[in-house]
Short mmCIF file of C-alpha atoms in Angstrom, two decimals:
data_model
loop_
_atom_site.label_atom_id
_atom_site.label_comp_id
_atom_site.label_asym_id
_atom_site.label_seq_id
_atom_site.Cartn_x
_atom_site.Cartn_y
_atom_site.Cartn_z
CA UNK H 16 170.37 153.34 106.81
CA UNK H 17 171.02 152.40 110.70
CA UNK H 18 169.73 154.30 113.34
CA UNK H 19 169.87 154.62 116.83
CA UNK H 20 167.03 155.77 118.45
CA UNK H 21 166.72 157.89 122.03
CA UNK H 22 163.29 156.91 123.69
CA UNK H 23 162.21 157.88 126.98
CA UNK H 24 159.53 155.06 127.15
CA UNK H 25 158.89 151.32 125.50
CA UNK H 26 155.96 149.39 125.17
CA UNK H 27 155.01 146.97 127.92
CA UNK H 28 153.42 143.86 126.74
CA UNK H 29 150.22 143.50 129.10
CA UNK H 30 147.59 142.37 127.37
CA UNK H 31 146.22 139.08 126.33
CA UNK H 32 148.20 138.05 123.19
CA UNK H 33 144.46 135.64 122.22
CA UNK H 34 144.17 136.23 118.18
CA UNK H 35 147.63 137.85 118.08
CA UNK H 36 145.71 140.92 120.01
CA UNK H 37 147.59 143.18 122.08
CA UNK H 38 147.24 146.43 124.06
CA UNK H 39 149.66 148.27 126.42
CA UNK H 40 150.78 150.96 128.94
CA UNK H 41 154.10 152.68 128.35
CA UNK H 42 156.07 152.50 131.20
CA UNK H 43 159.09 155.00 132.38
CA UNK H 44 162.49 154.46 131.15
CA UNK H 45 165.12 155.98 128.75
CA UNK H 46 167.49 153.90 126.74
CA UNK H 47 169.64 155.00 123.86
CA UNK H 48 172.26 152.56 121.60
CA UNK H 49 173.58 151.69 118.08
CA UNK H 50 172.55 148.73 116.18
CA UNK H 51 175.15 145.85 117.12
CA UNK H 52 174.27 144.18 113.69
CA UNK H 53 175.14 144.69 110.20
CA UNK H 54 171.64 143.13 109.13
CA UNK H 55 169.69 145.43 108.05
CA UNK H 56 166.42 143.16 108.79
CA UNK H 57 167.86 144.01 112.22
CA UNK H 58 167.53 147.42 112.82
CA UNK H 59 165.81 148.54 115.93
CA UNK H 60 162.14 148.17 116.16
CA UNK H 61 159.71 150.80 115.87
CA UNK H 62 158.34 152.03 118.91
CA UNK H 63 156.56 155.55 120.52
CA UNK H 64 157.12 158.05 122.72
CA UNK H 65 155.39 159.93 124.38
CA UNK H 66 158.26 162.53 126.29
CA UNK H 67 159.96 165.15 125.22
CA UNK H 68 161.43 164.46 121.94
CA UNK H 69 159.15 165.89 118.55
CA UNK H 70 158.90 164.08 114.90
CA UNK H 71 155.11 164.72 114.21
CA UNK H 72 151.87 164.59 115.63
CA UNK H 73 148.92 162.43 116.35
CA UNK H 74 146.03 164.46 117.00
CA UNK H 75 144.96 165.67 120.50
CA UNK H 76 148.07 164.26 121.91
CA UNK H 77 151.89 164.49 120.55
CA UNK H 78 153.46 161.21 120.09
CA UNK H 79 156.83 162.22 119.73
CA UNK H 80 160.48 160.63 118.27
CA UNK H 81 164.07 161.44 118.06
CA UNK H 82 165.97 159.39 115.15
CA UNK H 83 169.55 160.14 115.51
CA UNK H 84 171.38 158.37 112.43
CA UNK H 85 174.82 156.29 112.88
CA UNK H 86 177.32 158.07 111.40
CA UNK H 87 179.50 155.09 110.97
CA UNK H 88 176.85 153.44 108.89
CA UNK H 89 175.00 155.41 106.55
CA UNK H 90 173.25 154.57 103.80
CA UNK H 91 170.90 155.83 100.73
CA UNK H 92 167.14 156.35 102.24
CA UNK H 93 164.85 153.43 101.38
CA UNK H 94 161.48 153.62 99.58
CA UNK H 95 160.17 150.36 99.94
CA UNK H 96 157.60 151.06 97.27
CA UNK H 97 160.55 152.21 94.51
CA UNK H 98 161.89 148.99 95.16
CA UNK H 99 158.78 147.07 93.27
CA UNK H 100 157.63 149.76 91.29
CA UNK H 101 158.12 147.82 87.95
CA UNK H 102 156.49 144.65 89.15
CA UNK H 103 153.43 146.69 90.54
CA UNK H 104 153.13 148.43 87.22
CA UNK H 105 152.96 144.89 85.65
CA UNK H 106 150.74 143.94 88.39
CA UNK H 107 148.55 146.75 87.78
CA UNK H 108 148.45 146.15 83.68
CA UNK H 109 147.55 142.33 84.78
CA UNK H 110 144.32 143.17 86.89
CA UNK H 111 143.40 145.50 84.83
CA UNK H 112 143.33 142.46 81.99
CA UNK H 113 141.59 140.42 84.62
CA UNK H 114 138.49 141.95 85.79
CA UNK H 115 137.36 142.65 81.78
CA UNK H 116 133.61 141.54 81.88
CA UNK H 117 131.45 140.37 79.17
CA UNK H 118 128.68 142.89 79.64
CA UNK H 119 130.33 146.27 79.63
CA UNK H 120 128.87 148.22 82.41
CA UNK H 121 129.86 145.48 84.49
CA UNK H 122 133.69 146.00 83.32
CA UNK H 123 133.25 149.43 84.02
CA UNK H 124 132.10 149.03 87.33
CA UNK H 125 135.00 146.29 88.05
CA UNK H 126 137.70 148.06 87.09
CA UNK H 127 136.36 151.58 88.47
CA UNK H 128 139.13 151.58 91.18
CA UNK H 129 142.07 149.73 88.80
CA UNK H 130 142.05 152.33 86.24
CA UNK H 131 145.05 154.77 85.88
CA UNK H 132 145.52 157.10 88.98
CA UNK H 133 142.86 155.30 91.58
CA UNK H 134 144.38 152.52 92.30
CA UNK H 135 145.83 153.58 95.59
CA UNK H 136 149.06 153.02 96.85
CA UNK H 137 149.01 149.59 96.51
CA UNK H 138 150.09 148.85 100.02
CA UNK H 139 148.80 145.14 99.91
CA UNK H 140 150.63 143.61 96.34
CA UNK H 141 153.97 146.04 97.87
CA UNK H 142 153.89 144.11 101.19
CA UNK H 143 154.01 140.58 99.47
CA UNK H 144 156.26 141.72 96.60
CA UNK H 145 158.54 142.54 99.07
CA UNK H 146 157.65 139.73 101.92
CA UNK H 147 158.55 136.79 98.42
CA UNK H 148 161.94 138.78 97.88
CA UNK H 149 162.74 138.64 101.54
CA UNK H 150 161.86 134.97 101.70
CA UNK H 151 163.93 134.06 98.17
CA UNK H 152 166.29 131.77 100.01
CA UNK H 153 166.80 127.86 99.50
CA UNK H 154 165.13 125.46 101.07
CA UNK H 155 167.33 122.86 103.05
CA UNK H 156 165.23 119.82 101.49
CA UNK H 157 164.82 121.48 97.80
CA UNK H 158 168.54 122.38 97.97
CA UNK H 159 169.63 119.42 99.01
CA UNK H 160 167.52 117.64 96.22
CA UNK H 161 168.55 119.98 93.93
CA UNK H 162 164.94 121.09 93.07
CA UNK H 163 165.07 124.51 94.58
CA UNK H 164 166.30 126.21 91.28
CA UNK H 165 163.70 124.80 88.71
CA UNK H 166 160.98 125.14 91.36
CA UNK H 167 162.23 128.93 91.63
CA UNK H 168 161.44 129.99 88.16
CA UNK H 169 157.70 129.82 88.34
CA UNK H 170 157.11 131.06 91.71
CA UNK H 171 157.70 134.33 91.56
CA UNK H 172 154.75 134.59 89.04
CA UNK H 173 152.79 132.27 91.43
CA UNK H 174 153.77 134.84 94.22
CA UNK H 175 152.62 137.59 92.35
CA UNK H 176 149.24 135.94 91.51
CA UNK H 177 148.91 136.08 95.52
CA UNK H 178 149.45 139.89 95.12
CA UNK H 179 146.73 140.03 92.86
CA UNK H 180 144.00 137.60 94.16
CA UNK H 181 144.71 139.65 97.56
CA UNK H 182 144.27 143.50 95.60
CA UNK H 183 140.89 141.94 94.37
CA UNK H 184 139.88 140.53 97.48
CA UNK H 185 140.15 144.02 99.02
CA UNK H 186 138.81 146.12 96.56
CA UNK H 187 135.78 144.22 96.04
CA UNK H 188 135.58 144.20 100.13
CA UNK H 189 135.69 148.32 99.40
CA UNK H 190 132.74 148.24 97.16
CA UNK H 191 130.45 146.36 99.13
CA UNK H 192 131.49 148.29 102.19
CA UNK H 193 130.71 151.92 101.08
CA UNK H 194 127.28 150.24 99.99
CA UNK H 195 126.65 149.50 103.44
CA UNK H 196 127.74 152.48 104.88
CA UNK H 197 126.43 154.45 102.70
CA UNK H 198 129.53 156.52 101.24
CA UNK H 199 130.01 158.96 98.62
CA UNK H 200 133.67 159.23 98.41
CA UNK H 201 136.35 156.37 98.42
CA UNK H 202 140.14 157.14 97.50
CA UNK H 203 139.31 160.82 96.57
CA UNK H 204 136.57 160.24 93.79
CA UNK H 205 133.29 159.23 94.13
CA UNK H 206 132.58 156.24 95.04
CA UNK H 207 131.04 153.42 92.45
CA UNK H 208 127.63 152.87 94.68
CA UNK H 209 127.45 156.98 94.64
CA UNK H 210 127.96 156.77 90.81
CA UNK H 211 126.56 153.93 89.37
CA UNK H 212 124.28 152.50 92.36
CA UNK H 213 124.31 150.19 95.02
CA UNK H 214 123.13 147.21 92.88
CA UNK H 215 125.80 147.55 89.99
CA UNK H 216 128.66 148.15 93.14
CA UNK H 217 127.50 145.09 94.99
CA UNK H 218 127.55 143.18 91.72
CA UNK H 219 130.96 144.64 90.72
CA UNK H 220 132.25 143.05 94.54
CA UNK H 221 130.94 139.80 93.42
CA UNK H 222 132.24 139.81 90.09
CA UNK H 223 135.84 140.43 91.56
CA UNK H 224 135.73 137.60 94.18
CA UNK H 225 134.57 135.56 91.14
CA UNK H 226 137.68 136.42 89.20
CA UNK H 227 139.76 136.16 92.28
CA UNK H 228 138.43 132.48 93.17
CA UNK H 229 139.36 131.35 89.73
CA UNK H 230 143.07 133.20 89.99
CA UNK H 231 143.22 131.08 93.11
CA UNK H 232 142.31 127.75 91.71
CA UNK H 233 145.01 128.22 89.05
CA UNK H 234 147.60 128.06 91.72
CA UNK H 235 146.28 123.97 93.02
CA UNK H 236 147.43 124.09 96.12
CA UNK H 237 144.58 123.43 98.43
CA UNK H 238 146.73 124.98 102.01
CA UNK H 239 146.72 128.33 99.86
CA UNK H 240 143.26 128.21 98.66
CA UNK H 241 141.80 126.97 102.24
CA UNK H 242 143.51 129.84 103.80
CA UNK H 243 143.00 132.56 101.77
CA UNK H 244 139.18 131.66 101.34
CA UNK H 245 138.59 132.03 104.91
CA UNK H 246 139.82 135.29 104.83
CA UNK H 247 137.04 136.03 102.67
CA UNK H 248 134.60 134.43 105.49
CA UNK H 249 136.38 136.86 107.94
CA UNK H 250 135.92 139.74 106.20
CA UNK H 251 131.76 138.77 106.28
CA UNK H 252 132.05 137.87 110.03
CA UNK H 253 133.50 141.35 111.03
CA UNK H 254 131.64 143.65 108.91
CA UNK H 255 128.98 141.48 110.40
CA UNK H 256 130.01 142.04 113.68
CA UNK H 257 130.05 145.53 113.46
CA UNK H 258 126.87 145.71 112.30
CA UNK H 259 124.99 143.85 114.99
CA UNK H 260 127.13 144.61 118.04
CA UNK H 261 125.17 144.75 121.63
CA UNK H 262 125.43 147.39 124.37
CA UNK H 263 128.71 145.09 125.75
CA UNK H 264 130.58 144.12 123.03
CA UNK H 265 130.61 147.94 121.64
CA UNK H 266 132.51 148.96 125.04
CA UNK H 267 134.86 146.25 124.74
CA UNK H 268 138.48 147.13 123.24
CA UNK H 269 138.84 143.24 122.92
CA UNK H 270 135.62 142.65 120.69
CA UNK H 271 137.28 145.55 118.58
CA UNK H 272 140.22 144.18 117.70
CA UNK H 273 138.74 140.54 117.19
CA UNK H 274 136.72 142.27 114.46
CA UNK H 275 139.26 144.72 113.54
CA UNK H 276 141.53 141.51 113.19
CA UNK H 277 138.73 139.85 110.87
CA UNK H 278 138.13 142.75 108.57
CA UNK H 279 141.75 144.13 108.26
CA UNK H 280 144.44 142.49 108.91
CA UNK H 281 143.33 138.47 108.35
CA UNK H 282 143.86 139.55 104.27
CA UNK H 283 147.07 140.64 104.80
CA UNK H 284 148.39 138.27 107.25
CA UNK H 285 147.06 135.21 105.04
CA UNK H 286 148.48 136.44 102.21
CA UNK H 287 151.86 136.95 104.03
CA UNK H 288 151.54 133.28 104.83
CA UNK H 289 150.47 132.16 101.65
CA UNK H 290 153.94 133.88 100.11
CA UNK H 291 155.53 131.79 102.38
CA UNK H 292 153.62 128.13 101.91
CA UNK H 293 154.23 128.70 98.11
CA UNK H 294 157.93 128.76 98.40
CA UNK H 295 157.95 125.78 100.44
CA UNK H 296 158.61 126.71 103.83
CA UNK H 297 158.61 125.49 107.20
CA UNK H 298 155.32 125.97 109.05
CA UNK H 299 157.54 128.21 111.52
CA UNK H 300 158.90 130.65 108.81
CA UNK H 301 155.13 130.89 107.87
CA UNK H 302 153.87 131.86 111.22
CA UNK H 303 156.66 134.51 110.64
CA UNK H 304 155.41 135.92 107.61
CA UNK H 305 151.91 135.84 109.43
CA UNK H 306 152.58 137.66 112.36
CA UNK H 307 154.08 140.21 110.14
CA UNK H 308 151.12 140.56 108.01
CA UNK H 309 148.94 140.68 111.32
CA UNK H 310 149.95 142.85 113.47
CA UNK H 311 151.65 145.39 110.08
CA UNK H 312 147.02 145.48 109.05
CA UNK H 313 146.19 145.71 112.92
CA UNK H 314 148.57 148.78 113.19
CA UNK H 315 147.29 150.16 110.04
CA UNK H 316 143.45 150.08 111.16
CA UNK H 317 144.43 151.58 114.47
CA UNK H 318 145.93 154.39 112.69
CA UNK H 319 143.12 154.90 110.53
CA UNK H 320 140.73 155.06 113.53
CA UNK H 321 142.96 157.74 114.71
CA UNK H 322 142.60 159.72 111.07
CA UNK H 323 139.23 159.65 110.83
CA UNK H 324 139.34 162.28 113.43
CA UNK H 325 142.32 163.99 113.30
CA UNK H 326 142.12 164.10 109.33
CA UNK H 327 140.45 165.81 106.59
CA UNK H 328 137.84 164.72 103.71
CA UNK H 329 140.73 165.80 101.54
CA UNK H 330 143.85 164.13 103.00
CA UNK H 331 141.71 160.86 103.69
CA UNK H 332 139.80 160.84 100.11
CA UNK H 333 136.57 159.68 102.25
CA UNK H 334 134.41 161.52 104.61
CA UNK H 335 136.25 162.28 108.06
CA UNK H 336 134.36 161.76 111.48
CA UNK H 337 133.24 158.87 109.21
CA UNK H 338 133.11 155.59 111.69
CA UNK H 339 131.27 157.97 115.05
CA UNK H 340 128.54 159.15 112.18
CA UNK H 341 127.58 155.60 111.20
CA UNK H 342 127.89 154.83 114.96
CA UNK H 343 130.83 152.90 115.21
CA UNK H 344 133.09 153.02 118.31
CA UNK H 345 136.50 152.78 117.44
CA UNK H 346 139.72 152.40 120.03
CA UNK H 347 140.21 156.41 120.25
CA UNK H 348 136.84 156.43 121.49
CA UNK H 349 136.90 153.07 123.91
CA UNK H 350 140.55 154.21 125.28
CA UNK H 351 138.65 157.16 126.17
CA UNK H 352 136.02 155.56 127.99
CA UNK H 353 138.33 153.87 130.52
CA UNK H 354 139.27 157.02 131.49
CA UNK H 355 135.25 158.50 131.44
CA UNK H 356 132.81 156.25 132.69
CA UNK H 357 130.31 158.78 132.25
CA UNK H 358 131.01 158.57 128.60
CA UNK H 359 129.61 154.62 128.22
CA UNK H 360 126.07 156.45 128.17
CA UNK H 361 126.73 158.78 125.19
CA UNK H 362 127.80 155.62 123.15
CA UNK H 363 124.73 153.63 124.59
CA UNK H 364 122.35 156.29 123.04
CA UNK H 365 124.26 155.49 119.85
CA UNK H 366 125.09 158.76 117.48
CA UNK H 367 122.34 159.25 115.66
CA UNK H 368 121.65 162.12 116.96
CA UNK H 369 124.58 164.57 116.10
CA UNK H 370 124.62 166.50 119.90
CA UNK H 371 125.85 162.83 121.05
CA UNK H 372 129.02 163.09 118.28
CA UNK H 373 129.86 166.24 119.58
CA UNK H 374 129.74 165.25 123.23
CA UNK H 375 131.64 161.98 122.76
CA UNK H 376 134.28 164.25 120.81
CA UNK H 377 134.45 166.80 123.95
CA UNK H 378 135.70 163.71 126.28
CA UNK H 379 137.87 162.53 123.20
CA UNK H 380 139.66 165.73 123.44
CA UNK H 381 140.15 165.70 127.03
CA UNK H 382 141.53 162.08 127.22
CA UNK H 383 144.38 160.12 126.43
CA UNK H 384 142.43 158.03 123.59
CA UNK H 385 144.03 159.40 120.60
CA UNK H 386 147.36 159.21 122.50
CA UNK H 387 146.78 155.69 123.70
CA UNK H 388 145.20 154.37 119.97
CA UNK H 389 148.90 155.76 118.67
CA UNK H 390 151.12 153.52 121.16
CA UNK H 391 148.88 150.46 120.77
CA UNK H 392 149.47 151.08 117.18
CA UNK H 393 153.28 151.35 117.50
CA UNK H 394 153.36 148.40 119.52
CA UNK H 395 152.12 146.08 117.29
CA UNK H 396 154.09 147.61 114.57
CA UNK H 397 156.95 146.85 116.61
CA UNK H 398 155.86 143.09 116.85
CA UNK H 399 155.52 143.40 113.06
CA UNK H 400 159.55 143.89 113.14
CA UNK H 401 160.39 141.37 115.32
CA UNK H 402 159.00 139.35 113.22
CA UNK H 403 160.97 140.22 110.37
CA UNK H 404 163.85 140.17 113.15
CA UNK H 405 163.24 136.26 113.57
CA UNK H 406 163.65 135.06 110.01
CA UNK H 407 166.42 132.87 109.25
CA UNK H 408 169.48 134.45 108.59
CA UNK H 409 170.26 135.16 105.03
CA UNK H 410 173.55 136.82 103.19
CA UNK H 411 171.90 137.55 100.38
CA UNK H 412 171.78 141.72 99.55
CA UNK H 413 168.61 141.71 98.14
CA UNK H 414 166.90 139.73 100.93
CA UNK H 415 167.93 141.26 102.97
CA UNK H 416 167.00 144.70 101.69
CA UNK H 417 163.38 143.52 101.19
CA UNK H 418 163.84 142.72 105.05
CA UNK H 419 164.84 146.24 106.14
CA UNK H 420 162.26 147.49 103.40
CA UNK H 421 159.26 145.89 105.63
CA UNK H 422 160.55 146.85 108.93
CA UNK H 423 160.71 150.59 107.08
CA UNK H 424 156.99 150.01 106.35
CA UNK H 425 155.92 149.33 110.37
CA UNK H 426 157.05 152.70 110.50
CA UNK H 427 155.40 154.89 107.75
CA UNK H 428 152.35 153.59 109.11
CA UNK H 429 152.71 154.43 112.00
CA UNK H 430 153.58 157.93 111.30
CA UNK H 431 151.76 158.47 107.99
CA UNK H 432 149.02 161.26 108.15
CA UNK H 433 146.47 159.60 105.06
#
């Protein structure tokens, strides 16, 4: 499916590109044109607008689209997700195999948010399934040596053991969150520390980095292990960082995306690179895969900071208002504080007190936050595609249908409303 999109502004490129981090102003202009390409990795990049053309909302502000579709090039709608469905059933069936304890409760506990129905969408093992398919082409040295075809029929298992190291990394990171924030709800149910205790959750965390650690040593390359154990140290650094931020560093949009970076998007992005490393190759088609993975979790976070206050406890499966209530200041709320200086004292007296929520969401309504949070978040999905955009070229169908399967993914969430 190609499309040529009518926008009436893009995305200038003015901030400080330090940890991949990037903000921006839309500027004027209108621009309108068919894909000159018959990749399909190369279909145009996913960007906002903010005139006069409607596909959705975002809140307090319309972001707004106009997809017109080629006529001389259609094709059958994608659903990136369809596309792995059996492997993430197998996927599924394996971790639920994997994080089997000795001492039952602790199996319970483990596999409280594998089990049948909570397991999510599975937006983390779909986003490597696809990034190993779109990456299944030979490398010059192994296919010059020959070596590319016998090395090939182990590593999509290896690549898949990525998918699920990664889906245990993150859950367990879920668990011990909602202990320190204190949740009841996670992914529509109660949450394990609201059900079986804070102890018993924290343990179940632990137990699943355990069994991730030893999927991860089965793989013996030390590049994979070294990077996707530091993601692990990132994930402590910016929940720690959130927890002990000063008076400064809570106004700053740039100390928010460091840690957004750290507890988001460094799991994905790692684990986009470690696809890559495991299929051998170059250290510039890994970069690739890594600024995918980066900037696809950075857009993702900045969406969900725009949920948690345009959404509901039922469309989010966890508490709205959420992040203000435990006093964290998200971009919505820092985007809106450029344009009220007056509102840097509300979020200095912290939110404890419930009259400071409300007053903090009065200038949220009247700003351009929500707005703003929206076209930072297309932008990066739209470095997300160029990404994709920059991979060598490949002739192979099902490459390059994985390709134009994760630029379709920049945009659903970008535009998705849970």
């Amino acid at each position: 499916m190609y499309f040529r999109w009518t926008l009436r502004s893009l995305v200038s490129r003015s901030r400080t590109r330090a940890y991949g981090l990037h903000g921006g102003r839309f500027f004027s202009a209108a621009c309108s044109g068919a894909p000159s390409t018959r990749n399909p990795a190369k279909i145009p990049k996913v960007l906002a607008c903010r005139e006069s053309y409607f596909w959705g909302t975002c809140g307090f502000h319309d972001i707004r689209y106009q997809i017109h579709q080629d006529n001389s090039s259609r094709e059958e709608p994608l659903d990136p997700f369809a596309l792995v469905a059996d492997e993430l059933s197998m996927l599924a069936d394996r971790l639920r195999s994997m994080v089997v304890a000795e001492v039952p409760k602790l199996s319970s506990a483990a596999e409280y948010f594998f089990k049948v129905g909570v397991e999510g969408k599975r937006f983390r093992p779909t986003v490597l399934l696809l990034m190993a398919s779109a990456l299944n082409m030979p490398i010059p040295e192994a296919a010059a040596s020959g070596a590319y075809n016998n090395f090939s029929k182990d590593l999509r298992a290896r690549q898949q053991c990525i998918a699920e190291i990664t889906e245990m990394i993150h859950v367990a990171s879920l668990l011990h969150d909602d202990v320190l924030d204190d949740a009841n709800t996670r992914r529509g149910i109660g949450s394990l520390n609201f059900v079986m205790g804070n102890k018993l959750a924290v343990l179940a965390g632990d137990f699943l980095l355990s069994r991730a650690c030893v999927a991860l040593a089965s793989l013996k390359n030390t590049e994979v292990v070294s990077l996707l154990a530091t993601t692990v140290e990132h994930l402590v650094t910016g929940e720690t960082m959130q927890m002990t931020t000063k008076s400064e560093q809570r106004r700053s949009m740039d100390y928010y995306l460091q840690k957004t970076y750290y507890k988001t998007a460094s799991l994905i992005s790692s684990s986009c690179k470690a696809i890559a490393l495991l299929a051998g190759h170059t250290a510039e088609v890994s970069k690739l895969a890594y600024d995918y993975g980066r900037n696809l979790g950075l857009a993702f976070q900045l969406v969900d900071d725009i949920l948690d206050f345009t959404g509901t406890s039922a469309s989010l499966g966890k508490g709205s208002l959420s992040d203000i209530r435990h006093g964290i200041v998200t971009a919505p709320i820092l985007f809106a504080m450029e344009e009220f200086p007056e509102l840097h004292v509300v979020v200095d007296r912290g939110f404890d007190d419930p009259a400071n929520v409300d007053v903090a969401l009065q200038y949220l309504g009247k700003s351009q936050g929500i707005e703003r949070t929206r076209e930072l978040a297309a932008e990066h999905a739209n470095y997300a595609a160029e990404a994709i955009e920059a991979l060598p070229e490949s002739d192979d169908e099902a490459v390059l249908v994985s390709r134009r399967a994760l630029v379709d993914l920049t945009h659903r969430v970008i535009t998705r409303t849970k």
